[in-house]
mmCIF file of C-alpha atoms and ligand atoms in Angstrom:
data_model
loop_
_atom_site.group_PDB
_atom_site.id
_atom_site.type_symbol
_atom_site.label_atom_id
_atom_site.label_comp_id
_atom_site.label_asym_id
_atom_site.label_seq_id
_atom_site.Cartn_x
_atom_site.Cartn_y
_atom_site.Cartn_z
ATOM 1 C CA UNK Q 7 52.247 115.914 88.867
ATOM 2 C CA UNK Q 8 52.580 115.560 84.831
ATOM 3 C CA UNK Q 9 54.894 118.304 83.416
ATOM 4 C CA UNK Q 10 56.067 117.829 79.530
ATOM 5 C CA UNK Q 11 55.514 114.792 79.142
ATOM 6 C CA UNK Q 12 57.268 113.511 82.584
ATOM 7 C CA UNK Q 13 56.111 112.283 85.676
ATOM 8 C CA UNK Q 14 58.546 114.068 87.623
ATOM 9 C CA UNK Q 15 59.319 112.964 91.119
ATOM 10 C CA UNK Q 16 61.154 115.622 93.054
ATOM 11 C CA UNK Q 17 63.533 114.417 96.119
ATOM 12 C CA UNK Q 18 66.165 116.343 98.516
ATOM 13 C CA UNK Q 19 69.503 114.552 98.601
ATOM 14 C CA UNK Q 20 72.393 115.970 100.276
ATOM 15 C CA UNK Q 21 70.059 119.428 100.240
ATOM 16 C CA UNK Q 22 69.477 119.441 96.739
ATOM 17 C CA UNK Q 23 66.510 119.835 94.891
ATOM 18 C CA UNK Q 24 66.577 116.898 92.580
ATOM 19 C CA UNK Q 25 63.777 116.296 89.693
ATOM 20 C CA UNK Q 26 63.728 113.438 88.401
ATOM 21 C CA UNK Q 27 61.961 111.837 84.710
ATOM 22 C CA UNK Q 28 60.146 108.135 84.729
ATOM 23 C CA UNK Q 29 63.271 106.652 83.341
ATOM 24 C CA UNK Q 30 65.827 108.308 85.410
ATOM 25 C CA UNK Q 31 63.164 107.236 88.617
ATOM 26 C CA UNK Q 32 63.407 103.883 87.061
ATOM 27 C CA UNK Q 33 67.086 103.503 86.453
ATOM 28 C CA UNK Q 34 67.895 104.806 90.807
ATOM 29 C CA UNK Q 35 65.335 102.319 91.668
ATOM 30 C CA UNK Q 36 66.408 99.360 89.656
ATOM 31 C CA UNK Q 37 69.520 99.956 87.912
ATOM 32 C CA UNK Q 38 73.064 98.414 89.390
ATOM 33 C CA UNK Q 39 76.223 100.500 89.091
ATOM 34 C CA UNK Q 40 79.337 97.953 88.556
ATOM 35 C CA UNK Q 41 82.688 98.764 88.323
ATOM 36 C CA UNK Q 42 84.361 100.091 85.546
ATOM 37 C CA UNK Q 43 81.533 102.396 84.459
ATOM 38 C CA UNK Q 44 78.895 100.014 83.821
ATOM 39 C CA UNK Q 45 75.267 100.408 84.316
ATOM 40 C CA UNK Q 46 73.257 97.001 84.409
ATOM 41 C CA UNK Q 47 69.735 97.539 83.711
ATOM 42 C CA UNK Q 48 68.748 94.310 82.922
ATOM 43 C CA UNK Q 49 65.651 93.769 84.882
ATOM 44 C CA UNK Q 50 63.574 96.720 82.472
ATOM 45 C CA UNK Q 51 65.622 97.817 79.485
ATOM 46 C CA UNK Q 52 67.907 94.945 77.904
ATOM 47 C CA UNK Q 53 67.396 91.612 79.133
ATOM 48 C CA UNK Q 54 63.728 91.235 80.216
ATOM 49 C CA UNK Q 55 61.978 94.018 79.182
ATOM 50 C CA UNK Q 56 59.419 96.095 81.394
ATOM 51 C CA UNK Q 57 56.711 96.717 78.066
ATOM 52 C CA UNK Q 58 54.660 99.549 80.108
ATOM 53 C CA UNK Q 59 57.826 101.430 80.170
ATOM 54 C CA UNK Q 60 59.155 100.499 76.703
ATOM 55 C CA UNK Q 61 55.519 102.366 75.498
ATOM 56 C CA UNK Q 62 56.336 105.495 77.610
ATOM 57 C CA UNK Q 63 59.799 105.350 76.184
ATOM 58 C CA UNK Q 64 57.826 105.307 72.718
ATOM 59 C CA UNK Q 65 55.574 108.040 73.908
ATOM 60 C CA UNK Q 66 58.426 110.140 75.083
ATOM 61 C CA UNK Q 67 60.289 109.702 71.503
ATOM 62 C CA UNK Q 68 56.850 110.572 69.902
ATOM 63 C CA UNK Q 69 56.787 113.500 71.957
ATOM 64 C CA UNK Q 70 60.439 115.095 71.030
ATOM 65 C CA UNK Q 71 61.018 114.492 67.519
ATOM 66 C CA UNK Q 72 56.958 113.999 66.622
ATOM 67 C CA UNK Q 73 57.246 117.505 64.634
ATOM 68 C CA UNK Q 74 59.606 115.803 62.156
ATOM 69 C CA UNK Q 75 58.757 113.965 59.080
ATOM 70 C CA UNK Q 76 59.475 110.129 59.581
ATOM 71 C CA UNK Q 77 59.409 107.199 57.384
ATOM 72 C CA UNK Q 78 61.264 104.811 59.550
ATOM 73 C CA UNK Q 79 62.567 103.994 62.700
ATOM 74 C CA UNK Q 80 66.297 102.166 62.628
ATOM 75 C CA UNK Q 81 67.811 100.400 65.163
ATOM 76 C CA UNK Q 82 70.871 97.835 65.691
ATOM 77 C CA UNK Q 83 70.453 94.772 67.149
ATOM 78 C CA UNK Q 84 70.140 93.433 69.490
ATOM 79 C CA UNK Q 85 68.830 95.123 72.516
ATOM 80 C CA UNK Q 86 68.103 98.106 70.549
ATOM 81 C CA UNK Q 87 64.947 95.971 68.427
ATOM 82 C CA UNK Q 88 62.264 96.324 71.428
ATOM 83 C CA UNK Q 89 62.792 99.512 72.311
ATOM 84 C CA UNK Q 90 62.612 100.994 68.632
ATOM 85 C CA UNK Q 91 59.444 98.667 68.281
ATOM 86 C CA UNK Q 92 57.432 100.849 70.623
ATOM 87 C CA UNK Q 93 58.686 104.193 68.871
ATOM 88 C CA UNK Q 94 58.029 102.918 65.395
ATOM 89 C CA UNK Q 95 54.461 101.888 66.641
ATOM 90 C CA UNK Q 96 53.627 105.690 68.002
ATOM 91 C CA UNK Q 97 55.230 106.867 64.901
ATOM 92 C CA UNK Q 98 53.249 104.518 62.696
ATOM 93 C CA UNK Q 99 56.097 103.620 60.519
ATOM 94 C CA UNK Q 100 58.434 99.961 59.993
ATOM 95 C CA UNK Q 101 61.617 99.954 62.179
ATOM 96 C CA UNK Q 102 64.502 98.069 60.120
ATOM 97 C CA UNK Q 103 67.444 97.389 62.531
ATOM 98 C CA UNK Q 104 71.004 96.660 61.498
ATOM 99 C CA UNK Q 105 72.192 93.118 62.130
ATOM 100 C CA UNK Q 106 75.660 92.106 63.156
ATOM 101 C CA UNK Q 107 77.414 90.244 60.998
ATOM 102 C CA UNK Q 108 80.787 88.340 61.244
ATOM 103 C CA UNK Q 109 81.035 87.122 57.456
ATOM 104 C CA UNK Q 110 83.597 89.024 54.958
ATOM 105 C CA UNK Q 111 81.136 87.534 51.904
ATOM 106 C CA UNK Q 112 78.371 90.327 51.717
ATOM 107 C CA UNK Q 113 76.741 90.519 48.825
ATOM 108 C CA UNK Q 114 76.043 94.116 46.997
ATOM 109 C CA UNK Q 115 72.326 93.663 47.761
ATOM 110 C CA UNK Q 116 73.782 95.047 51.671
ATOM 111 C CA UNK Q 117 74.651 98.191 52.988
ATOM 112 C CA UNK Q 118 77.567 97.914 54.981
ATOM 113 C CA UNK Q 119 79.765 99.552 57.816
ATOM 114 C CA UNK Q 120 82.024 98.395 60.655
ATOM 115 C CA UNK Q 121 81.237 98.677 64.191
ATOM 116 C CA UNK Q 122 83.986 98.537 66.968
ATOM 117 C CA UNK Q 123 82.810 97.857 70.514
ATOM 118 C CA UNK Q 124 85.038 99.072 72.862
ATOM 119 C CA UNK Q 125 82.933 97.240 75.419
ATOM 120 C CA UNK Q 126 83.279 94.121 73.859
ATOM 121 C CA UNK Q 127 86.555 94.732 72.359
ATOM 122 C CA UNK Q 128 85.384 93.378 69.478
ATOM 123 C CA UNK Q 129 84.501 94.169 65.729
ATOM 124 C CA UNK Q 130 81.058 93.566 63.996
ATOM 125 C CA UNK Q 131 80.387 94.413 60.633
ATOM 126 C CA UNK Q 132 76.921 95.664 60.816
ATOM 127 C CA UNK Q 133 74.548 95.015 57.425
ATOM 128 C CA UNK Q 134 70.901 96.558 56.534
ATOM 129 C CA UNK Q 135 69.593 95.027 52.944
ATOM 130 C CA UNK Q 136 69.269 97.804 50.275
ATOM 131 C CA UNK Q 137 65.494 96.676 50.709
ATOM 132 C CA UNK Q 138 64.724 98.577 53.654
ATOM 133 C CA UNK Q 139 66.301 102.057 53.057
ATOM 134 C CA UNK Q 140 65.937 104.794 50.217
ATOM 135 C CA UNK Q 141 66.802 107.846 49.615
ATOM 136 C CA UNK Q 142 63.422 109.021 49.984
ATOM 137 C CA UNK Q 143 63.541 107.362 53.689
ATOM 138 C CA UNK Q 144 63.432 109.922 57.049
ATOM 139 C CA UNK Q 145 65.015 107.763 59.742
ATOM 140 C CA UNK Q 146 64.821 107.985 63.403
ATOM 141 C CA UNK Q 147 67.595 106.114 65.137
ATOM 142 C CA UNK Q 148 67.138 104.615 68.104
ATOM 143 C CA UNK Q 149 69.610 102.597 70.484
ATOM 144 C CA UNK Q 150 69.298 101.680 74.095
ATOM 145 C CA UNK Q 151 72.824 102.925 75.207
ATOM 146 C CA UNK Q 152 75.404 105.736 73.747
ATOM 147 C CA UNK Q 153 78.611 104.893 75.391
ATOM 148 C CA UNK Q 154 81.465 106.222 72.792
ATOM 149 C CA UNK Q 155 78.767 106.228 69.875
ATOM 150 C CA UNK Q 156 80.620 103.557 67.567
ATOM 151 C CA UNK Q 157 77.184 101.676 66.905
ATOM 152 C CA UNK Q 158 75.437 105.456 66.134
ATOM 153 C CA UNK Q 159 78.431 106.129 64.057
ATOM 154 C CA UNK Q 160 78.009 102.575 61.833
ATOM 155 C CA UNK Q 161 73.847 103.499 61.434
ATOM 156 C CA UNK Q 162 74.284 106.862 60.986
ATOM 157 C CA UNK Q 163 77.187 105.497 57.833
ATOM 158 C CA UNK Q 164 74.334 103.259 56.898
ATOM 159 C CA UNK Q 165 71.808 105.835 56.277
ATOM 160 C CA UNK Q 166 74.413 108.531 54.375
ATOM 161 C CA UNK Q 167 75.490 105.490 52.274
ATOM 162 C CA UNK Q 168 71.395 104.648 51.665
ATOM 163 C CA UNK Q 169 71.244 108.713 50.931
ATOM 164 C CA UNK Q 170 68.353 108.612 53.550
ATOM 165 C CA UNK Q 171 67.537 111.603 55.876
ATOM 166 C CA UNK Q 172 68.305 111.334 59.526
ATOM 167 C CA UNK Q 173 65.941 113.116 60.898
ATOM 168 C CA UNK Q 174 67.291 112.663 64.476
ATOM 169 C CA UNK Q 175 68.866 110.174 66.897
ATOM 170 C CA UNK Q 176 66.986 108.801 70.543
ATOM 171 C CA UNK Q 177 69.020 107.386 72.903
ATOM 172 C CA UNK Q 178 67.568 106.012 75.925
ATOM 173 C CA UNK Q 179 70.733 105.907 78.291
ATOM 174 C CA UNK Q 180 73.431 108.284 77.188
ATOM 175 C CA UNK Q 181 76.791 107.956 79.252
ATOM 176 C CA UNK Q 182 77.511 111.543 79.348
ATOM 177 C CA UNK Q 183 81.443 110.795 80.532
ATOM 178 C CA UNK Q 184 82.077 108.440 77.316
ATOM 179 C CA UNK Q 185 82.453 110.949 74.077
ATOM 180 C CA UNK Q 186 79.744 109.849 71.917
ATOM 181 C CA UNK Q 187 77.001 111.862 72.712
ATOM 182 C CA UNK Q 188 79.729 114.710 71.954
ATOM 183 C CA UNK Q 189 80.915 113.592 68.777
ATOM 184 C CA UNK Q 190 77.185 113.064 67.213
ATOM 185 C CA UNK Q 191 76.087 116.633 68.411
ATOM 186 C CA UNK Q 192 78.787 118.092 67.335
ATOM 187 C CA UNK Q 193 78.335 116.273 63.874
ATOM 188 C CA UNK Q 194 75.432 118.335 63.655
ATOM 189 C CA UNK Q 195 72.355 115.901 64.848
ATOM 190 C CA UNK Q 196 69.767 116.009 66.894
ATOM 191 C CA UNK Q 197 70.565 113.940 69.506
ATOM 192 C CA UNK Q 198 67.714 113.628 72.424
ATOM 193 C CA UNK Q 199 68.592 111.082 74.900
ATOM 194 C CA UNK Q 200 66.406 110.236 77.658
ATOM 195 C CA UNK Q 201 68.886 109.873 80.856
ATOM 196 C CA UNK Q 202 72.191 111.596 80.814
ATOM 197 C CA UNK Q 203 74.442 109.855 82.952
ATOM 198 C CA UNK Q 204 77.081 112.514 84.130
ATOM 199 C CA UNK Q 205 78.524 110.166 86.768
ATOM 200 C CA UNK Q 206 78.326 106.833 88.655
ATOM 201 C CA UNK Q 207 79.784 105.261 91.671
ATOM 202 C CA UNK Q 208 79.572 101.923 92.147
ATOM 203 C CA UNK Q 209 81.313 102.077 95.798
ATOM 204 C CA UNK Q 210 78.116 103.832 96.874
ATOM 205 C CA UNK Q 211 75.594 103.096 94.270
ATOM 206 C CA UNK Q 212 75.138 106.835 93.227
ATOM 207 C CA UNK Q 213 74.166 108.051 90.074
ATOM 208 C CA UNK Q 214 73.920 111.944 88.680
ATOM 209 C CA UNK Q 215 72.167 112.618 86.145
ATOM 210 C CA UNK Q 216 72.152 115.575 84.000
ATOM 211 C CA UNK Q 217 69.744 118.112 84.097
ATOM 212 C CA UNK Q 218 67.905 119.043 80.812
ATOM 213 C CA UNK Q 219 65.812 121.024 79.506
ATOM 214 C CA UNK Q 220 62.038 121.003 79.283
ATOM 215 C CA UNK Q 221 61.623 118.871 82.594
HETATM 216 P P1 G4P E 306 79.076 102.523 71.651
HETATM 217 O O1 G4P E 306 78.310 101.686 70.665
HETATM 218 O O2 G4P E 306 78.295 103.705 72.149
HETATM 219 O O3 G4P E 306 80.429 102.906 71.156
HETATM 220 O O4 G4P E 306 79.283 101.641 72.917
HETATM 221 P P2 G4P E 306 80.403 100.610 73.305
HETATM 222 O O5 G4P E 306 81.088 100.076 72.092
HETATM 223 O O6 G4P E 306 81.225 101.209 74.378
HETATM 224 O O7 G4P E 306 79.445 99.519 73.927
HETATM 225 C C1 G4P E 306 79.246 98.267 73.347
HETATM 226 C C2 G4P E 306 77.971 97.652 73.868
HETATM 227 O O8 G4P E 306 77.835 97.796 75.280
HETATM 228 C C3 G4P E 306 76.745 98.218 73.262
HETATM 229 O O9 G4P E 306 75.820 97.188 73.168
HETATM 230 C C4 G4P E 306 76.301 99.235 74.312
HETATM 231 O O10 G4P E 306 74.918 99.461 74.219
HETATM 232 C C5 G4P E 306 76.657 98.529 75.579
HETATM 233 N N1 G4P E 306 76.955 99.378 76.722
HETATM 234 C C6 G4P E 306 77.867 100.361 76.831
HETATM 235 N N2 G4P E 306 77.907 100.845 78.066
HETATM 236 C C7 G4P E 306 76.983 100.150 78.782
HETATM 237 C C8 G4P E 306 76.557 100.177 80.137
HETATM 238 O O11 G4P E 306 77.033 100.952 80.986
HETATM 239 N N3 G4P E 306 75.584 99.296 80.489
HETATM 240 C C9 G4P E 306 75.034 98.409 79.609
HETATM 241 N N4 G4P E 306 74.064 97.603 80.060
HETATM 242 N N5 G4P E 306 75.419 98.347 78.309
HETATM 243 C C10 G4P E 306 76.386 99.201 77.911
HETATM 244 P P3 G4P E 306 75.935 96.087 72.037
HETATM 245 O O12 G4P E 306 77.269 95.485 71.915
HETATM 246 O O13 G4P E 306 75.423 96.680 70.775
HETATM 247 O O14 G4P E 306 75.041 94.968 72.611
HETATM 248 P P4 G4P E 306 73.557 94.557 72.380
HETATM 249 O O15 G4P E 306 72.769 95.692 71.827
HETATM 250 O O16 G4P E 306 73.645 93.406 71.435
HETATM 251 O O17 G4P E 306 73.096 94.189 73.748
#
Protein backbone atom coordinates (compact mmCIF):
# COMPACT_ATOMS: atom_id res chain seq x y z
CA UNK A 1 0.00 0.00 0.00
CA UNK A 2 1.63 3.60 -0.97
CA UNK A 3 0.27 6.37 1.36
CA UNK A 4 2.22 9.96 1.19
CA UNK A 5 4.91 9.08 -0.09
CA UNK A 6 5.58 5.84 2.29
CA UNK A 7 5.41 2.35 1.86
CA UNK A 8 3.96 1.74 5.09
CA UNK A 9 4.15 -1.68 6.61
CA UNK A 10 1.73 -2.08 9.47
CA UNK A 11 2.63 -4.82 12.33
CA UNK A 12 0.97 -5.74 15.91
CA UNK A 13 3.58 -5.80 18.65
CA UNK A 14 2.68 -6.20 22.14
CA UNK A 15 -1.15 -5.38 20.71
CA UNK A 16 -0.29 -2.31 19.13
CA UNK A 17 -1.00 -1.10 15.90
CA UNK A 18 2.37 -0.07 14.65
CA UNK A 19 2.92 1.75 11.05
CA UNK A 20 5.88 1.86 10.01
CA UNK A 21 7.89 4.26 6.92
CA UNK A 22 10.68 2.51 4.44
CA UNK A 23 13.39 3.86 6.62
CA UNK A 24 12.05 3.12 9.97
CA UNK A 25 11.25 -0.73 8.21
CA UNK A 26 14.82 -0.51 7.25
CA UNK A 27 16.47 0.66 10.41
CA UNK A 28 14.24 -2.64 12.74
CA UNK A 29 15.45 -4.87 10.08
CA UNK A 30 19.05 -3.91 9.84
CA UNK A 31 19.98 -1.47 12.35
CA UNK A 32 22.02 -2.65 15.75
CA UNK A 33 21.18 -0.97 19.05
CA UNK A 34 24.59 -0.78 21.24
CA UNK A 35 24.95 0.41 24.46
CA UNK A 36 25.09 3.76 25.48
CA UNK A 37 22.46 5.02 23.02
CA UNK A 38 24.01 4.18 19.87
CA UNK A 39 22.40 3.13 16.72
CA UNK A 40 24.84 1.38 14.15
CA UNK A 41 23.49 1.49 10.78
CA UNK A 42 26.34 0.82 8.93
CA UNK A 43 25.30 -1.79 6.52
CA UNK A 44 22.72 1.05 4.50
CA UNK A 45 23.24 4.59 5.76
CA UNK A 46 27.01 5.43 6.79
CA UNK A 47 29.50 2.98 5.97
CA UNK A 48 28.40 1.11 2.80
CA UNK A 49 25.66 2.72 1.46
CA UNK A 50 22.34 0.95 0.18
CA UNK A 51 21.95 3.64 -3.19
CA UNK A 52 18.15 2.41 -3.88
CA UNK A 53 17.40 3.70 -0.51
CA UNK A 54 19.68 6.77 -0.51
CA UNK A 55 17.24 7.81 -3.85
CA UNK A 56 14.03 7.21 -1.79
CA UNK A 57 15.64 9.16 0.98
CA UNK A 58 16.11 11.88 -1.89
CA UNK A 59 12.60 11.35 -3.05
CA UNK A 60 11.22 11.64 0.41
CA UNK A 61 13.25 15.11 0.98
CA UNK A 62 11.89 16.18 -2.51
CA UNK A 63 8.61 15.38 -1.32
CA UNK A 64 8.56 17.55 2.14
CA UNK A 65 10.33 20.63 1.51
CA UNK A 66 9.80 20.44 -2.64
CA UNK A 67 7.31 23.59 -2.21
CA UNK A 68 10.31 25.69 -1.12
CA UNK A 69 12.63 27.63 -3.22
CA UNK A 70 16.17 25.91 -3.23
CA UNK A 71 19.46 26.81 -4.57
CA UNK A 72 21.54 24.35 -2.72
CA UNK A 73 21.73 21.46 -0.75
CA UNK A 74 24.54 21.61 2.31
CA UNK A 75 25.85 18.97 4.09
CA UNK A 76 28.94 18.18 6.54
CA UNK A 77 31.15 15.64 5.93
CA UNK A 78 31.57 12.96 6.04
CA UNK A 79 28.74 10.57 6.09
CA UNK A 80 26.40 13.30 5.47
CA UNK A 81 28.01 13.80 1.44
CA UNK A 82 25.97 10.66 -0.08
CA UNK A 83 22.99 11.14 1.36
CA UNK A 84 22.69 14.98 0.41
CA UNK A 85 23.94 13.80 -3.14
CA UNK A 86 20.65 12.06 -3.84
CA UNK A 87 18.53 15.14 -2.48
CA UNK A 88 20.52 17.69 -4.40
CA UNK A 89 19.99 15.45 -7.57
CA UNK A 90 15.89 15.44 -7.12
CA UNK A 91 16.24 19.02 -6.30
CA UNK A 92 18.42 19.75 -9.30
CA UNK A 93 20.75 21.97 -7.49
CA UNK A 94 24.93 21.58 -6.26
CA UNK A 95 25.25 20.25 -2.65
CA UNK A 96 28.45 22.01 -0.99
CA UNK A 97 29.24 20.18 2.32
CA UNK A 98 31.30 21.58 5.17
CA UNK A 99 34.67 19.94 5.70
CA UNK A 100 36.34 19.35 9.01
CA UNK A 101 39.20 20.98 9.60
CA UNK A 102 41.88 20.75 12.40
CA UNK A 103 44.18 23.78 11.24
CA UNK A 104 43.99 27.27 13.29
CA UNK A 105 45.50 28.99 9.78
CA UNK A 106 42.19 29.62 7.75
CA UNK A 107 42.38 31.98 5.41
CA UNK A 108 39.46 34.82 5.00
CA UNK A 109 38.51 33.20 1.67
CA UNK A 110 36.53 30.46 4.48
CA UNK A 111 33.56 30.60 6.36
CA UNK A 112 34.11 29.29 9.60
CA UNK A 113 32.45 27.77 12.84
CA UNK A 114 33.33 25.23 15.54
CA UNK A 115 31.79 21.97 15.92
CA UNK A 116 31.92 19.96 19.27
CA UNK A 117 31.12 16.26 19.09
CA UNK A 118 30.00 15.03 22.12
CA UNK A 119 30.25 11.60 20.53
CA UNK A 120 33.64 11.94 19.71
CA UNK A 121 34.54 14.20 22.45
CA UNK A 122 36.26 16.07 20.21
CA UNK A 123 36.40 19.58 18.44
CA UNK A 124 36.41 20.23 14.60
CA UNK A 125 36.44 23.45 13.15
CA UNK A 126 34.20 23.04 10.25
CA UNK A 127 35.08 25.39 6.90
CA UNK A 128 32.84 26.02 3.57
CA UNK A 129 34.90 28.44 0.96
CA UNK A 130 33.08 31.82 0.46
CA UNK A 131 32.82 30.24 -3.16
CA UNK A 132 29.99 28.11 -2.59
CA UNK A 133 27.50 30.26 -0.56
CA UNK A 134 25.76 33.76 -1.15
CA UNK A 135 23.44 35.61 0.13
CA UNK A 136 21.24 35.02 -2.65
CA UNK A 137 21.67 31.07 -1.79
CA UNK A 138 18.32 28.94 -0.35
CA UNK A 139 19.95 26.03 1.46
CA UNK A 140 18.60 22.75 2.42
CA UNK A 141 20.62 21.06 5.11
CA UNK A 142 20.95 17.72 5.25
CA UNK A 143 22.82 15.33 7.82
CA UNK A 144 22.48 11.65 8.41
CA UNK A 145 22.09 11.82 12.28
CA UNK A 146 20.77 14.71 14.86
CA UNK A 147 22.02 13.56 18.15
CA UNK A 148 22.46 16.99 20.31
CA UNK A 149 22.51 19.09 16.94
CA UNK A 150 26.18 20.58 17.40
CA UNK A 151 27.03 19.78 13.60
CA UNK A 152 23.31 21.52 12.56
CA UNK A 153 24.23 24.26 14.87
CA UNK A 154 27.98 24.88 13.06
CA UNK A 155 25.99 24.73 9.26
CA UNK A 156 23.22 26.47 10.26
CA UNK A 157 26.28 29.42 11.73
CA UNK A 158 27.71 28.86 8.32
CA UNK A 159 24.80 29.85 6.34
CA UNK A 160 23.72 33.10 8.78
CA UNK A 161 27.43 34.11 8.50
CA UNK A 162 27.12 33.51 4.33
CA UNK A 163 23.62 35.65 4.84
CA UNK A 164 22.05 32.64 2.91
CA UNK A 165 18.40 31.47 3.49
CA UNK A 166 17.79 28.21 5.23
CA UNK A 167 15.05 27.14 3.82
CA UNK A 168 14.80 24.00 6.04
CA UNK A 169 16.81 21.22 7.69
CA UNK A 170 16.39 17.02 6.73
CA UNK A 171 17.59 14.77 9.02
CA UNK A 172 17.49 11.23 8.27
CA UNK A 173 17.84 9.69 11.90
CA UNK A 174 16.84 12.12 14.59
CA UNK A 175 17.54 10.82 18.26
CA UNK A 176 14.49 12.20 19.73
CA UNK A 177 16.01 11.65 23.58
CA UNK A 178 19.29 13.83 22.71
CA UNK A 179 18.11 17.77 22.63
CA UNK A 180 18.92 18.77 19.23
CA UNK A 181 16.03 18.23 17.35
CA UNK A 182 14.51 20.52 20.28
CA UNK A 183 16.83 23.24 20.19
CA UNK A 184 16.64 23.70 16.15
CA UNK A 185 12.72 23.70 16.25
CA UNK A 186 12.54 25.76 18.75
CA UNK A 187 15.08 28.14 16.91
CA UNK A 188 12.40 28.50 14.59
CA UNK A 189 13.30 25.90 11.56
CA UNK A 190 11.81 23.55 9.78
CA UNK A 191 13.14 20.58 10.86
CA UNK A 192 11.69 17.24 9.01
CA UNK A 193 13.52 14.23 10.01
CA UNK A 194 12.79 10.97 8.62
CA UNK A 195 12.92 8.45 11.80
CA UNK A 196 12.38 9.80 15.23
CA UNK A 197 14.01 7.68 17.58
CA UNK A 198 12.05 8.13 20.96
CA UNK A 199 13.83 5.17 22.58
CA UNK A 200 16.22 2.19 22.24
CA UNK A 201 17.19 -0.83 24.16
CA UNK A 202 20.00 -2.53 23.38
CA UNK A 203 19.30 -5.43 26.12
CA UNK A 204 16.42 -6.41 23.84
CA UNK A 205 17.09 -4.84 20.57
CA UNK A 206 13.88 -2.61 20.64
CA UNK A 207 13.43 0.50 19.06
CA UNK A 208 10.25 3.14 19.25
CA UNK A 209 9.86 5.33 17.01
CA UNK A 210 7.82 8.36 17.00
CA UNK A 211 4.77 8.72 15.33
CA UNK A 212 4.34 11.66 12.84
CA UNK A 213 2.30 13.15 10.94
CA UNK A 214 1.24 12.57 7.35
CA UNK A 215 2.05 8.70 7.49
P1 LIG B 1 25.42 16.18 16.96
O1 LIG B 1 26.24 16.61 15.77
O2 LIG B 1 23.97 16.00 16.63
O3 LIG B 1 25.64 17.04 18.15
O4 LIG B 1 25.91 14.75 17.34
P2 LIG B 1 27.06 14.24 18.27
O5 LIG B 1 28.12 15.29 18.43
O6 LIG B 1 26.45 13.66 19.48
O7 LIG B 1 27.57 13.08 17.33
C1 LIG B 1 28.82 13.11 16.70
C2 LIG B 1 28.83 12.15 15.54
O8 LIG B 1 28.24 10.89 15.86
C3 LIG B 1 28.13 12.65 14.34
O9 LIG B 1 28.80 12.17 13.23
C4 LIG B 1 26.76 11.99 14.46
O10 LIG B 1 26.16 11.87 13.19
C5 LIG B 1 27.13 10.65 15.01
N1 LIG B 1 26.11 9.99 15.81
C6 LIG B 1 25.46 10.44 16.91
N2 LIG B 1 24.67 9.50 17.41
C7 LIG B 1 24.80 8.41 16.62
C8 LIG B 1 24.25 7.10 16.63
O11 LIG B 1 23.44 6.71 17.49
N3 LIG B 1 24.64 6.26 15.64
C9 LIG B 1 25.54 6.62 14.68
N4 LIG B 1 25.84 5.71 13.74
N5 LIG B 1 26.10 7.85 14.63
C10 LIG B 1 25.74 8.73 15.60
P3 LIG B 1 30.17 12.82 12.76
O12 LIG B 1 31.16 12.98 13.84
O13 LIG B 1 29.86 14.07 12.04
O14 LIG B 1 30.74 11.70 11.86
P4 LIG B 1 30.73 11.45 10.32
O15 LIG B 1 29.63 12.21 9.67
O16 LIG B 1 32.08 11.91 9.88
O17 LIG B 1 30.51 9.98 10.22
Amino acid sequence: METAGFDIVSYYKEGEYIQMNFLEERIVKDGIVKSGNVLKVDSFLNHQMDIALMEEIGREFKRRFGHKTVTKVMTIEASGIGIAAFVAKEFGVPMVFAKKSKSINIDGDMYVAEVESFTHKNKNQVIVSKKFLHPEDHLLIIDDFLANGCALQGLISIAESAGSTIEGLGIVIEKGFQIGGRVIRNLGYHLESLAIVDAMDAKTGTITFRAQEGQ
